[in-house]
Amino acid sequence: MDERSICRMLGGAILAGMLTWGNAAVAAPQITVPACDVLKAWSATVVPTDTYTVAPALPLPKALADEALLPVFGVTALSWTGEDIKAASGALTACYREAKKAGDKPAMDALGVANAAVAKTLGQTLAAVAKARQAVESQRPAIAGLPDTAELDRGLAALIDADPAKPNLQAAAGLPREITGPLVYIAKFLPYLPDGDRQHLMAELSDRRATIQAAAGQAMGQDVAAAPATADGVVTLMKVRQRIAAMVASDELTAIDGQAATRAEEIRAGLRQATPAGWVPPDCIELYRWSGAADARQGVTLGNQSTYTAFLDERVVPVFGISLAVWGDEDLTRFQTLRAVCQATWRAMPGAATISNPPADAPELLKLAAKGAWIDTADPQIAQARTAIKAYSAGLEALAAVETRIAALPDTSDSLPQLYQLANDPAQQSVDQARRQSFQAAVAAKQKAINARALTAAMDGLGQVQVASLGDLAKLVNYWGTASMTIADPNDRQRFGQAAEQVLDEDINRLLPDFKAKLDEMPATLAGLGKVRTAVLDLTGVSETEKAPPFQPMHAAIHERSAAIIEALHQENCTALLKELDIGDSAAEQLVWDGKTGTKLGVFVCNLTESGSPVHEYAGGGLLSGDQKLKATLAMGGLQTLWLHKAEVAQGQEDMLVGFKMADANQERPISVEEWAMFTAMATGGQFVTPEICDAVMSKPEDQLTIGDKMTGVACAQEVLNGSWGFQ
C-alpha cells in the first residue's frame, strides 16, 4: 500500500468517525502513541483474516482485541474516538515513511495493513456500534412507557430469545403495534450491538419480564381464587388461561393455568347438574369442535324456517347446557366474550397466520379453529337460528299440548268432532315433517281407539237385542242403523254391518215358519192378497225390504203365497162363471180348437173372460142341431155372437168345437178354421191391465165385485206377481 492510499483511507475514516461521533471527534486523543519500534512490532501481529467479534455482525482482527491493543495504545478498541483513530493512523503513517526511507519493505507492508485495520475496519465498526447503541437508546422510553401486559411479556421474550446474529421476532406476530414497533426496531440493530451492551439490555428486559410475570401471576392467582361458581366465573377463568397462553411459560404460570382449568371444570360440572338448567361456557377446544363439525353448517329445515345443523338442540345442549332458543341476552354476551377469548387464544399460537391450512404438528386448538372459526363472525346466523328454533320449540310445545288433549278424549264417537278439529291444529306448520307424521299418527291412534271402542260397543249391543217375534225384527234393524252411525271407520262399519246382517238373517230364518203360518192365515181373496203383499211391513214393522238380502226368504214366501191365492182365485172365479153361464161339467170338458191340441170349453170361456172379453151367454146344441153358441163382448169387436160346431180340424185328432160363424148387431159372416185358430190365440192371450184399471177394481168393496171384476183383479195380481209394476 502506497503513502497516497494510506492518506486517502485515513481521511475517509476520520470523516466517518466525525459524522458518527459528533462532538467526540474534536476531543483530544485518549490513546498513548508508542514509538515506531513498538508500532512495527504490533503491526506485524495484525492479520485481517484472523478475527474475533465485538458484535454478532462486527468482526475485528484479533490484534485489536483488548489484550493485544491495551498494552500498545492504553485504551480498548471500543473506547476509541475519532481523534484516537486519527492519532494512531498518523503515527502509523509516520512510521511507514520511516520504514520506507530505510527500505524496510516488510515493515512497510505490516504498517500499511495495521493502518487499514485501525483507520477503516475499526472506524467502520465504531460507527456501526454507535448507531446500534443510539437505536437501542431511542426505544428505551417507548418500552418503559408500555403497561405490564401479557402481550408485552410475550414480545420481550421473543426479543430475548431471538438469535442476535439473525434476529427473527415471528414469536411476537399478532401483538399490538405499540409493542412490536420498538422491539422490531431494536432487533434490527442487535447484530451490531456489542456483546456487553446486548447482555446488559437483555438483563434489563428480563427484569421487566420478571416484574410483569410476578404481578400477573399474583393478579391471576387472585382471579382464580375469587372466580364464582357461575357461568361468568368460568368465563373469568378462561380469560386467565388466555392471558397465561399469551405469556411465555413459567412454572408459576403453569401452576396457575392448571388451577384455573381445574376450577373451570368443577364449575362446569356443577352448572350441568343445576336445576333448572342454565348456560354453560365450554372450553375453547369444545367450542371449535362443535362449530367445526363436518356438517355444522349444513342447512336443516325447522317447520317453515331453516338454520344450521350446529344450532339444533341435539348439538347445542351437550355443549352449552341449554337450547339456543332459551339463551337470554346475558347468555349471548357471555358467548361473545367466550368466543373473543378463544379467538385471542388461537391467534396467539405459532402458525396462526396459516390458519386456513395449519401444519400437521399444529396445536389441536388451531386445527379445530381452522374448521370452526366461522362461529367468530356468526352473530346474524345465531340470531336467525334463535328465531327459528324458538318458533320450532313453541310449535313442539303446542303440538305436545294438543296431543295431551287428544289422549284425554274419551274413546267414544262423541269425541270425533273435537278430534277432527284438533287434527287440523296450525301448530303442525311450525314443526318438521317427521314431527307432523308423529302427530298425525297420534291422531290416527286415537281415532282407531275410538273406532275400536265404537265397534266393540256396537257388537256388544248387537248381542243384547232380543228378537223373540216378528215384531222384534224392527228393533234389530233400527239398532243396526243407529249403531252404524256411531262407527266412523268405513271398514269397521262394514264389519259391523256384516255381523248385523248375519244376526238378522239368522233371526229371520228362525222366524220364517211363523211368518209363513201367518201368510197362510190370510184369506184367498183380493183383499187377502193385498195383505200378503204388505206382510213384511205389517208383521215386522220394517220397510223397504224388497232388495235386502236377509228378507229375501220372507219375500219368497210372499211370492209363493201370492201365487197360491191367485191360482185359488182363478179357479174360484172360473167355477163361478161356468155356473153362471150354465155350462155343465160335460159341456166344459169339450175341446175347442186353438190351433194346437185343443183347449177345454170351460177353460176357453174362462180365459176369454179373463182376457177382457167377458162371455155373457152360452147355448148348447139341441136335438135337431149340434151347433153351440156363445155371446161375448170382445175386447176388440164389441158384442158378438159366436157359433161353434164339432168338426174334424186336424188329421189324426178327434173332432173339436170350432167357430164357423160370427155376428154382431149389423151383420153375420163365416169364419174359416184358420181364422178361428188365430182368434182363439189373440182373444185368450191374457187381459191387458194398467194401474188405473186395477185401482178402479181394487177400490170396490169385495161384495160389490162382479165375476168380471174379480177376474180383472186376478189379472192385476198376476201383473204384480210378475213384477210388471208395483201393487196399487
CSV table of N, CA and C in Angstrom, one decimal, residues 577-698:
chain,number,residue,atom,x,y,z
A,577,LEU,N,-168.1,-68.5,-13.0
A,577,LEU,CA,-168.5,-68.1,-14.3
A,577,LEU,C,-169.2,-69.2,-15.0
A,578,LEU,N,-168.6,-70.4,-15.0
A,578,LEU,CA,-169.3,-71.5,-15.7
A,578,LEU,C,-170.6,-71.8,-15.1
A,579,LYS,N,-170.8,-71.7,-13.8
A,579,LYS,CA,-172.1,-72.0,-13.2
A,579,LYS,C,-173.1,-70.9,-13.6
A,580,GLU,N,-172.6,-69.7,-13.7
A,580,GLU,CA,-173.5,-68.6,-14.1
A,580,GLU,C,-173.9,-68.7,-15.5
A,581,LEU,N,-173.1,-69.3,-16.4
A,581,LEU,CA,-173.4,-69.5,-17.8
A,581,LEU,C,-174.1,-70.8,-18.1
A,582,ASP,N,-174.3,-71.6,-17.0
A,582,ASP,CA,-174.9,-72.9,-17.1
A,582,ASP,C,-174.2,-73.8,-18.0
A,583,ILE,N,-172.9,-73.8,-17.8
A,583,ILE,CA,-172.0,-74.7,-18.6
A,583,ILE,C,-171.7,-75.9,-17.6
A,584,GLY,N,-172.3,-77.0,-17.9
A,584,GLY,CA,-172.1,-78.2,-17.0
A,584,GLY,C,-170.7,-78.8,-17.2
A,585,ASP,N,-170.5,-79.8,-16.4
A,585,ASP,CA,-169.2,-80.4,-16.4
A,585,ASP,C,-168.9,-81.1,-17.7
A,586,SER,N,-169.9,-81.8,-18.3
A,586,SER,CA,-169.7,-82.5,-19.6
A,586,SER,C,-169.4,-81.5,-20.7
A,587,ALA,N,-170.2,-80.4,-20.7
A,587,ALA,CA,-170.0,-79.4,-21.7
A,587,ALA,C,-168.7,-78.7,-21.5
A,588,ALA,N,-168.3,-78.5,-20.3
A,588,ALA,CA,-167.0,-77.8,-20.0
A,588,ALA,C,-165.8,-78.6,-20.5
A,589,GLU,N,-166.0,-80.0,-20.6
A,589,GLU,CA,-164.9,-80.8,-20.9
A,589,GLU,C,-164.7,-80.9,-22.4
A,590,GLN,N,-165.6,-80.4,-23.2
A,590,GLN,CA,-165.4,-80.4,-24.7
A,590,GLN,C,-164.2,-79.6,-25.1
A,591,LEU,N,-163.5,-80.2,-26.1
A,591,LEU,CA,-162.3,-79.5,-26.6
A,591,LEU,C,-162.6,-78.5,-27.7
A,592,VAL,N,-162.1,-77.3,-27.6
A,592,VAL,CA,-162.2,-76.2,-28.5
A,592,VAL,C,-160.9,-76.1,-29.3
A,593,TRP,N,-161.0,-76.0,-30.6
A,593,TRP,CA,-159.8,-75.9,-31.5
A,593,TRP,C,-159.1,-74.6,-31.2
A,594,ASP,N,-157.8,-74.7,-30.9
A,594,ASP,CA,-157.0,-73.5,-30.6
A,594,ASP,C,-155.8,-73.4,-31.5
A,595,GLY,N,-155.8,-74.2,-32.6
A,595,GLY,CA,-154.7,-74.2,-33.5
A,595,GLY,C,-153.6,-75.2,-33.1
A,596,LYS,N,-153.7,-75.8,-31.9
A,596,LYS,CA,-152.6,-76.7,-31.4
A,596,LYS,C,-153.2,-78.1,-31.1
A,597,THR,N,-153.5,-78.3,-29.8
A,597,THR,CA,-154.0,-79.6,-29.4
A,597,THR,C,-155.4,-79.5,-28.8
A,598,GLY,N,-155.9,-78.2,-28.7
A,598,GLY,CA,-157.2,-78.0,-28.2
A,598,GLY,C,-157.3,-77.6,-26.8
A,599,THR,N,-158.3,-76.8,-26.4
A,599,THR,CA,-158.5,-76.3,-25.1
A,599,THR,C,-159.9,-76.6,-24.6
A,600,LYS,N,-160.1,-77.1,-23.4
A,600,LYS,CA,-161.4,-77.4,-22.9
A,600,LYS,C,-162.3,-76.2,-23.0
A,601,LEU,N,-163.6,-76.4,-23.2
A,601,LEU,CA,-164.5,-75.3,-23.4
A,601,LEU,C,-164.6,-74.4,-22.1
A,602,GLY,N,-164.6,-75.1,-21.0
A,602,GLY,CA,-164.7,-74.3,-19.7
A,602,GLY,C,-163.5,-73.4,-19.6
A,603,VAL,N,-162.3,-74.0,-19.9
A,603,VAL,CA,-161.1,-73.2,-19.8
A,603,VAL,C,-161.1,-72.0,-20.8
A,604,PHE,N,-161.6,-72.3,-22.0
A,604,PHE,CA,-161.7,-71.3,-23.1
A,604,PHE,C,-162.6,-70.2,-22.7
A,605,VAL,N,-163.7,-70.5,-22.1
A,605,VAL,CA,-164.7,-69.4,-21.7
A,605,VAL,C,-164.0,-68.6,-20.6
A,606,CYS,N,-163.4,-69.3,-19.6
A,606,CYS,CA,-162.8,-68.5,-18.5
A,606,CYS,C,-161.6,-67.6,-19.1
A,607,ASN,N,-160.8,-68.2,-19.9
A,607,ASN,CA,-159.6,-67.4,-20.5
A,607,ASN,C,-160.1,-66.2,-21.3
A,608,LEU,N,-161.2,-66.5,-22.1
A,608,LEU,CA,-161.8,-65.4,-22.9
A,608,LEU,C,-162.2,-64.2,-22.0
A,609,THR,N,-163.0,-64.6,-20.9
A,609,THR,CA,-163.4,-63.6,-19.9
A,609,THR,C,-162.3,-62.9,-19.2
A,610,GLU,N,-161.3,-63.7,-18.8
A,610,GLU,CA,-160.1,-63.1,-18.0
A,610,GLU,C,-159.3,-62.2,-18.9
A,611,SER,N,-159.4,-62.4,-20.3
A,611,SER,CA,-158.6,-61.7,-21.2
A,611,SER,C,-159.3,-60.4,-21.6
A,612,GLY,N,-160.4,-60.0,-20.9
A,612,GLY,CA,-161.0,-58.8,-21.2
A,612,GLY,C,-162.2,-58.9,-22.2
A,613,SER,N,-162.6,-60.1,-22.5
A,613,SER,CA,-163.8,-60.3,-23.4
A,613,SER,C,-164.8,-61.2,-22.7
A,614,PRO,N,-165.5,-60.6,-21.8
A,614,PRO,CA,-166.5,-61.4,-20.9
A,614,PRO,C,-167.6,-62.1,-21.8
A,615,VAL,N,-167.8,-63.3,-21.4
A,615,VAL,CA,-168.9,-64.2,-22.0
A,615,VAL,C,-170.2,-64.0,-21.2
A,616,HIS,N,-171.2,-63.6,-21.9
A,616,HIS,CA,-172.5,-63.3,-21.3
A,616,HIS,C,-173.5,-64.5,-21.3
A,617,GLU,N,-173.5,-65.2,-22.4
A,617,GLU,CA,-174.5,-66.3,-22.6
A,617,GLU,C,-173.8,-67.5,-23.3
A,618,TYR,N,-174.4,-68.7,-23.0
A,618,TYR,CA,-174.0,-69.9,-23.6
A,618,TYR,C,-175.2,-70.7,-24.0
A,619,ALA,N,-175.2,-71.3,-25.1
A,619,ALA,CA,-176.3,-72.2,-25.5
A,619,ALA,C,-175.7,-73.5,-26.1
A,620,GLY,N,-176.1,-74.6,-25.5
A,620,GLY,CA,-175.5,-75.9,-26.0
A,620,GLY,C,-176.4,-76.4,-27.2
A,621,GLY,N,-175.9,-77.4,-27.9
A,621,GLY,CA,-176.6,-78.0,-29.0
A,621,GLY,C,-177.9,-78.7,-28.6
A,622,GLY,N,-179.0,-78.7,-29.5
A,622,GLY,CA,-180.2,-79.4,-29.2
A,622,GLY,C,-180.3,-80.7,-29.9
A,623,LEU,N,-181.6,-81.2,-29.9
A,623,LEU,CA,-181.8,-82.5,-30.6
A,623,LEU,C,-181.7,-82.3,-32.1
A,624,LEU,N,-182.1,-81.2,-32.6
A,624,LEU,CA,-182.2,-81.0,-34.0
A,624,LEU,C,-180.8,-80.5,-34.6
A,625,SER,N,-180.1,-79.8,-33.7
A,625,SER,CA,-178.8,-79.2,-34.2
A,625,SER,C,-177.7,-79.4,-33.1
A,626,GLY,N,-176.5,-79.7,-33.6
A,626,GLY,CA,-175.3,-79.8,-32.7
A,626,GLY,C,-174.6,-78.5,-32.5
A,627,ASP,N,-175.1,-77.4,-33.1
A,627,ASP,CA,-174.4,-76.1,-33.0
A,627,ASP,C,-174.5,-75.5,-31.6
A,628,GLN,N,-173.4,-74.9,-31.1
A,628,GLN,CA,-173.4,-74.3,-29.8
A,628,GLN,C,-173.1,-72.8,-30.0
A,629,LYS,N,-173.6,-71.9,-29.1
A,629,LYS,CA,-173.5,-70.5,-29.3
A,629,LYS,C,-173.0,-69.8,-28.0
A,630,LEU,N,-172.0,-68.9,-28.3
A,630,LEU,CA,-171.5,-68.0,-27.2
A,630,LEU,C,-171.8,-66.6,-27.5
A,631,LYS,N,-172.2,-65.8,-26.5
A,631,LYS,CA,-172.4,-64.3,-26.7
A,631,LYS,C,-171.4,-63.7,-25.8
A,632,ALA,N,-170.5,-62.8,-26.4
A,632,ALA,CA,-169.4,-62.2,-25.6
A,632,ALA,C,-169.1,-60.8,-26.1
A,633,THR,N,-168.7,-59.9,-25.1
A,633,THR,CA,-168.3,-58.6,-25.5
A,633,THR,C,-166.7,-58.7,-25.7
A,634,LEU,N,-166.4,-58.7,-27.0
A,634,LEU,CA,-164.9,-58.9,-27.3
A,634,LEU,C,-164.2,-57.6,-27.1
A,635,ALA,N,-163.0,-57.7,-26.6
A,635,ALA,CA,-162.1,-56.6,-26.3
A,635,ALA,C,-161.9,-55.8,-27.6
A,636,MET,N,-161.8,-56.5,-28.7
A,636,MET,CA,-161.6,-55.8,-30.0
A,636,MET,C,-162.7,-56.3,-30.9
A,637,GLY,N,-163.9,-55.7,-30.8
A,637,GLY,CA,-165.0,-56.0,-31.7
A,637,GLY,C,-166.4,-55.9,-31.1
A,638,GLY,N,-166.5,-55.6,-29.8
A,638,GLY,CA,-167.7,-55.3,-29.2
A,638,GLY,C,-168.5,-56.6,-29.0
A,639,LEU,N,-169.9,-56.5,-28.9
A,639,LEU,CA,-170.7,-57.6,-28.6
A,639,LEU,C,-170.9,-58.5,-29.8
A,640,GLN,N,-170.5,-59.7,-29.7
A,640,GLN,CA,-170.5,-60.6,-30.8
A,640,GLN,C,-171.2,-62.0,-30.4
A,641,THR,N,-171.8,-62.6,-31.3
A,641,THR,CA,-172.3,-63.9,-31.1
A,641,THR,C,-171.5,-64.9,-32.0
A,642,LEU,N,-171.0,-65.9,-31.3
A,642,LEU,CA,-170.1,-66.9,-31.9
A,642,LEU,C,-170.8,-68.3,-32.0
A,643,TRP,N,-170.8,-68.9,-33.3
A,643,TRP,CA,-171.4,-70.2,-33.5
A,643,TRP,C,-170.3,-71.2,-33.6
A,644,LEU,N,-170.4,-72.3,-32.8
A,644,LEU,CA,-169.4,-73.4,-32.9
A,644,LEU,C,-170.1,-74.7,-33.2
A,645,HIS,N,-169.4,-75.5,-33.9
A,645,HIS,CA,-169.9,-76.9,-34.0
A,645,HIS,C,-168.7,-77.8,-34.0
A,646,LYS,N,-169.0,-79.1,-33.9
A,646,LYS,CA,-167.9,-80.1,-33.9
A,646,LYS,C,-167.5,-80.4,-35.3
A,647,ALA,N,-166.2,-80.5,-35.5
A,647,ALA,CA,-165.7,-80.8,-36.9
A,647,ALA,C,-164.3,-81.4,-36.8
A,648,GLU,N,-164.0,-82.0,-37.8
A,648,GLU,CA,-162.6,-82.6,-37.9
A,648,GLU,C,-161.7,-81.4,-38.4
A,649,VAL,N,-160.8,-81.0,-37.5
A,649,VAL,CA,-160.0,-79.8,-37.8
A,649,VAL,C,-158.5,-80.2,-38.1
A,650,ALA,N,-158.1,-81.4,-37.7
A,650,ALA,CA,-156.7,-81.8,-37.9
A,650,ALA,C,-156.6,-83.3,-38.0
A,651,GLN,N,-155.8,-83.8,-39.0
A,651,GLN,CA,-155.7,-85.2,-39.3
A,651,GLN,C,-155.2,-85.9,-38.0
A,652,GLY,N,-155.9,-87.0,-37.7
A,652,GLY,CA,-155.5,-87.8,-36.6
A,652,GLY,C,-156.0,-87.4,-35.3
A,653,GLN,N,-156.7,-86.2,-35.2
A,653,GLN,CA,-157.2,-85.8,-33.9
A,653,GLN,C,-158.7,-85.9,-33.9
A,654,GLU,N,-159.3,-86.0,-32.7
A,654,GLU,CA,-160.7,-86.1,-32.6
A,654,GLU,C,-161.4,-84.8,-33.0
A,655,ASP,N,-162.6,-84.9,-33.2
A,655,ASP,CA,-163.4,-83.7,-33.6
A,655,ASP,C,-163.4,-82.7,-32.4
A,656,MET,N,-163.3,-81.5,-32.8
A,656,MET,CA,-163.3,-80.4,-31.7
A,656,MET,C,-164.3,-79.3,-32.1
A,657,LEU,N,-164.7,-78.5,-31.1
A,657,LEU,CA,-165.6,-77.4,-31.4
A,657,LEU,C,-164.7,-76.4,-32.1
A,658,VAL,N,-165.3,-75.8,-33.1
A,658,VAL,CA,-164.6,-74.8,-33.9
A,658,VAL,C,-165.6,-73.7,-34.3
A,659,GLY,N,-165.2,-72.5,-34.2
A,659,GLY,CA,-166.1,-71.4,-34.6
A,659,GLY,C,-166.3,-71.4,-36.1
A,660,PHE,N,-167.5,-71.2,-36.6
A,660,PHE,CA,-167.7,-71.2,-38.1
A,660,PHE,C,-168.4,-70.0,-38.5
A,661,LYS,N,-169.0,-69.2,-37.5
A,661,LYS,CA,-169.8,-68.0,-37.9
A,661,LYS,C,-169.7,-67.0,-36.7
A,662,MET,N,-169.7,-65.7,-37.1
A,662,MET,CA,-169.7,-64.7,-36.1
A,662,MET,C,-170.6,-63.6,-36.5
A,663,ALA,N,-171.4,-63.0,-35.6
A,663,ALA,CA,-172.3,-62.0,-36.0
A,663,ALA,C,-172.4,-60.9,-34.9
A,664,ASP,N,-172.5,-59.6,-35.3
A,664,ASP,CA,-172.8,-58.6,-34.4
A,664,ASP,C,-174.2,-58.0,-34.7
A,665,ALA,N,-174.5,-56.9,-34.3
A,665,ALA,CA,-175.9,-56.3,-34.5
A,665,ALA,C,-176.2,-56.0,-35.9
A,666,ASN,N,-175.2,-55.9,-36.8
A,666,ASN,CA,-175.4,-55.5,-38.1
A,666,ASN,C,-175.2,-56.6,-39.2
A,667,GLN,N,-174.4,-57.5,-38.9
A,667,GLN,CA,-174.0,-58.5,-39.9
A,667,GLN,C,-173.6,-59.8,-39.3
A,668,GLU,N,-173.6,-60.7,-40.2
A,668,GLU,CA,-173.2,-62.1,-39.9
A,668,GLU,C,-172.2,-62.5,-40.9
A,669,ARG,N,-171.1,-63.2,-40.5
A,669,ARG,CA,-170.1,-63.6,-41.5
A,669,ARG,C,-169.5,-65.0,-41.1
A,670,PRO,N,-169.1,-65.7,-42.0
A,670,PRO,CA,-168.5,-67.0,-41.7
A,670,PRO,C,-167.0,-66.9,-41.3
A,671,ILE,N,-166.5,-67.9,-40.6
A,671,ILE,CA,-165.2,-67.9,-40.1
A,671,ILE,C,-164.5,-69.2,-40.5
A,672,SER,N,-163.3,-69.0,-41.1
A,672,SER,CA,-162.6,-70.2,-41.5
A,672,SER,C,-161.9,-70.8,-40.3
A,673,VAL,N,-161.5,-72.1,-40.4
A,673,VAL,CA,-160.8,-72.8,-39.3
A,673,VAL,C,-159.5,-72.0,-38.9
A,674,GLU,N,-158.8,-71.5,-39.9
A,674,GLU,CA,-157.5,-70.7,-39.7
A,674,GLU,C,-157.8,-69.4,-38.9
A,675,GLU,N,-158.9,-68.7,-39.3
A,675,GLU,CA,-159.3,-67.5,-38.6
A,675,GLU,C,-159.7,-67.8,-37.2
A,676,TRP,N,-160.4,-68.9,-37.0
A,676,TRP,CA,-160.8,-69.3,-35.6
A,676,TRP,C,-159.6,-69.6,-34.8
A,677,ALA,N,-158.6,-70.3,-35.3
A,677,ALA,CA,-157.4,-70.6,-34.5
A,677,ALA,C,-156.7,-69.3,-34.1
A,678,MET,N,-156.6,-68.3,-35.1
A,678,MET,CA,-156.0,-67.0,-34.8
A,678,MET,C,-156.8,-66.3,-33.8
A,679,PHE,N,-158.1,-66.3,-33.9
A,679,PHE,CA,-159.0,-65.6,-32.9
A,679,PHE,C,-158.8,-66.1,-31.5
A,680,THR,N,-158.7,-67.4,-31.4
A,680,THR,CA,-158.6,-68.0,-30.0
A,680,THR,C,-157.2,-67.6,-29.4
A,681,ALA,N,-156.2,-67.6,-30.2
A,681,ALA,CA,-154.9,-67.2,-29.7
A,681,ALA,C,-154.8,-65.8,-29.2
A,682,MET,N,-155.5,-64.9,-30.0
A,682,MET,CA,-155.4,-63.5,-29.7
A,682,MET,C,-156.4,-63.1,-28.5
A,683,ALA,N,-157.6,-63.7,-28.6
A,683,ALA,CA,-158.6,-63.4,-27.6
A,683,ALA,C,-158.4,-64.0,-26.2
A,684,THR,N,-157.6,-65.0,-26.1
A,684,THR,CA,-157.3,-65.6,-24.8
A,684,THR,C,-155.9,-65.5,-24.3
A,685,GLY,N,-155.2,-64.5,-24.9
A,685,GLY,CA,-153.8,-64.3,-24.5
A,685,GLY,C,-153.5,-63.6,-23.2
A,686,GLY,N,-154.6,-63.3,-22.5
A,686,GLY,CA,-154.5,-62.6,-21.3
A,686,GLY,C,-155.0,-61.2,-21.4
A,687,GLN,N,-155.5,-60.7,-20.2
A,687,GLN,CA,-156.1,-59.3,-20.2
A,687,GLN,C,-155.0,-58.3,-20.1
A,688,PHE,N,-155.1,-57.2,-20.8
A,688,PHE,CA,-154.1,-56.1,-20.7
A,688,PHE,C,-154.7,-55.1,-19.6
A,689,VAL,N,-154.0,-55.0,-18.5
A,689,VAL,CA,-154.5,-54.2,-17.4
A,689,VAL,C,-153.4,-53.1,-17.1
A,690,THR,N,-153.9,-52.0,-16.6
A,690,THR,CA,-153.0,-50.9,-16.2
A,690,THR,C,-153.2,-50.6,-14.7
A,691,PRO,N,-152.3,-49.8,-14.1
A,691,PRO,CA,-152.6,-49.5,-12.7
A,691,PRO,C,-153.9,-48.7,-12.5
A,692,GLU,N,-154.3,-48.0,-13.5
A,692,GLU,CA,-155.5,-47.2,-13.4
A,692,GLU,C,-156.7,-48.2,-13.4
A,693,ILE,N,-156.7,-49.2,-14.3
A,693,ILE,CA,-157.8,-50.3,-14.3
A,693,ILE,C,-157.8,-51.0,-13.0
A,694,CYS,N,-156.6,-51.4,-12.5
A,694,CYS,CA,-156.5,-52.1,-11.3
A,694,CYS,C,-157.0,-51.3,-10.1
A,695,ASP,N,-156.7,-50.0,-10.0
A,695,ASP,CA,-157.1,-49.2,-8.9
A,695,ASP,C,-158.6,-49.1,-8.9
A,696,ALA,N,-159.3,-49.0,-10.1
A,696,ALA,CA,-160.8,-49.0,-10.1
A,696,ALA,C,-161.4,-50.2,-9.5
A,697,VAL,N,-160.8,-51.4,-9.9
A,697,VAL,CA,-161.3,-52.6,-9.4
A,697,VAL,C,-161.1,-52.8,-7.9
A,698,MET,N,-159.8,-52.6,-7.5
A,698,MET,CA,-159.4,-52.9,-6.2
A,698,MET,C,-160.0,-52.0,-5.2
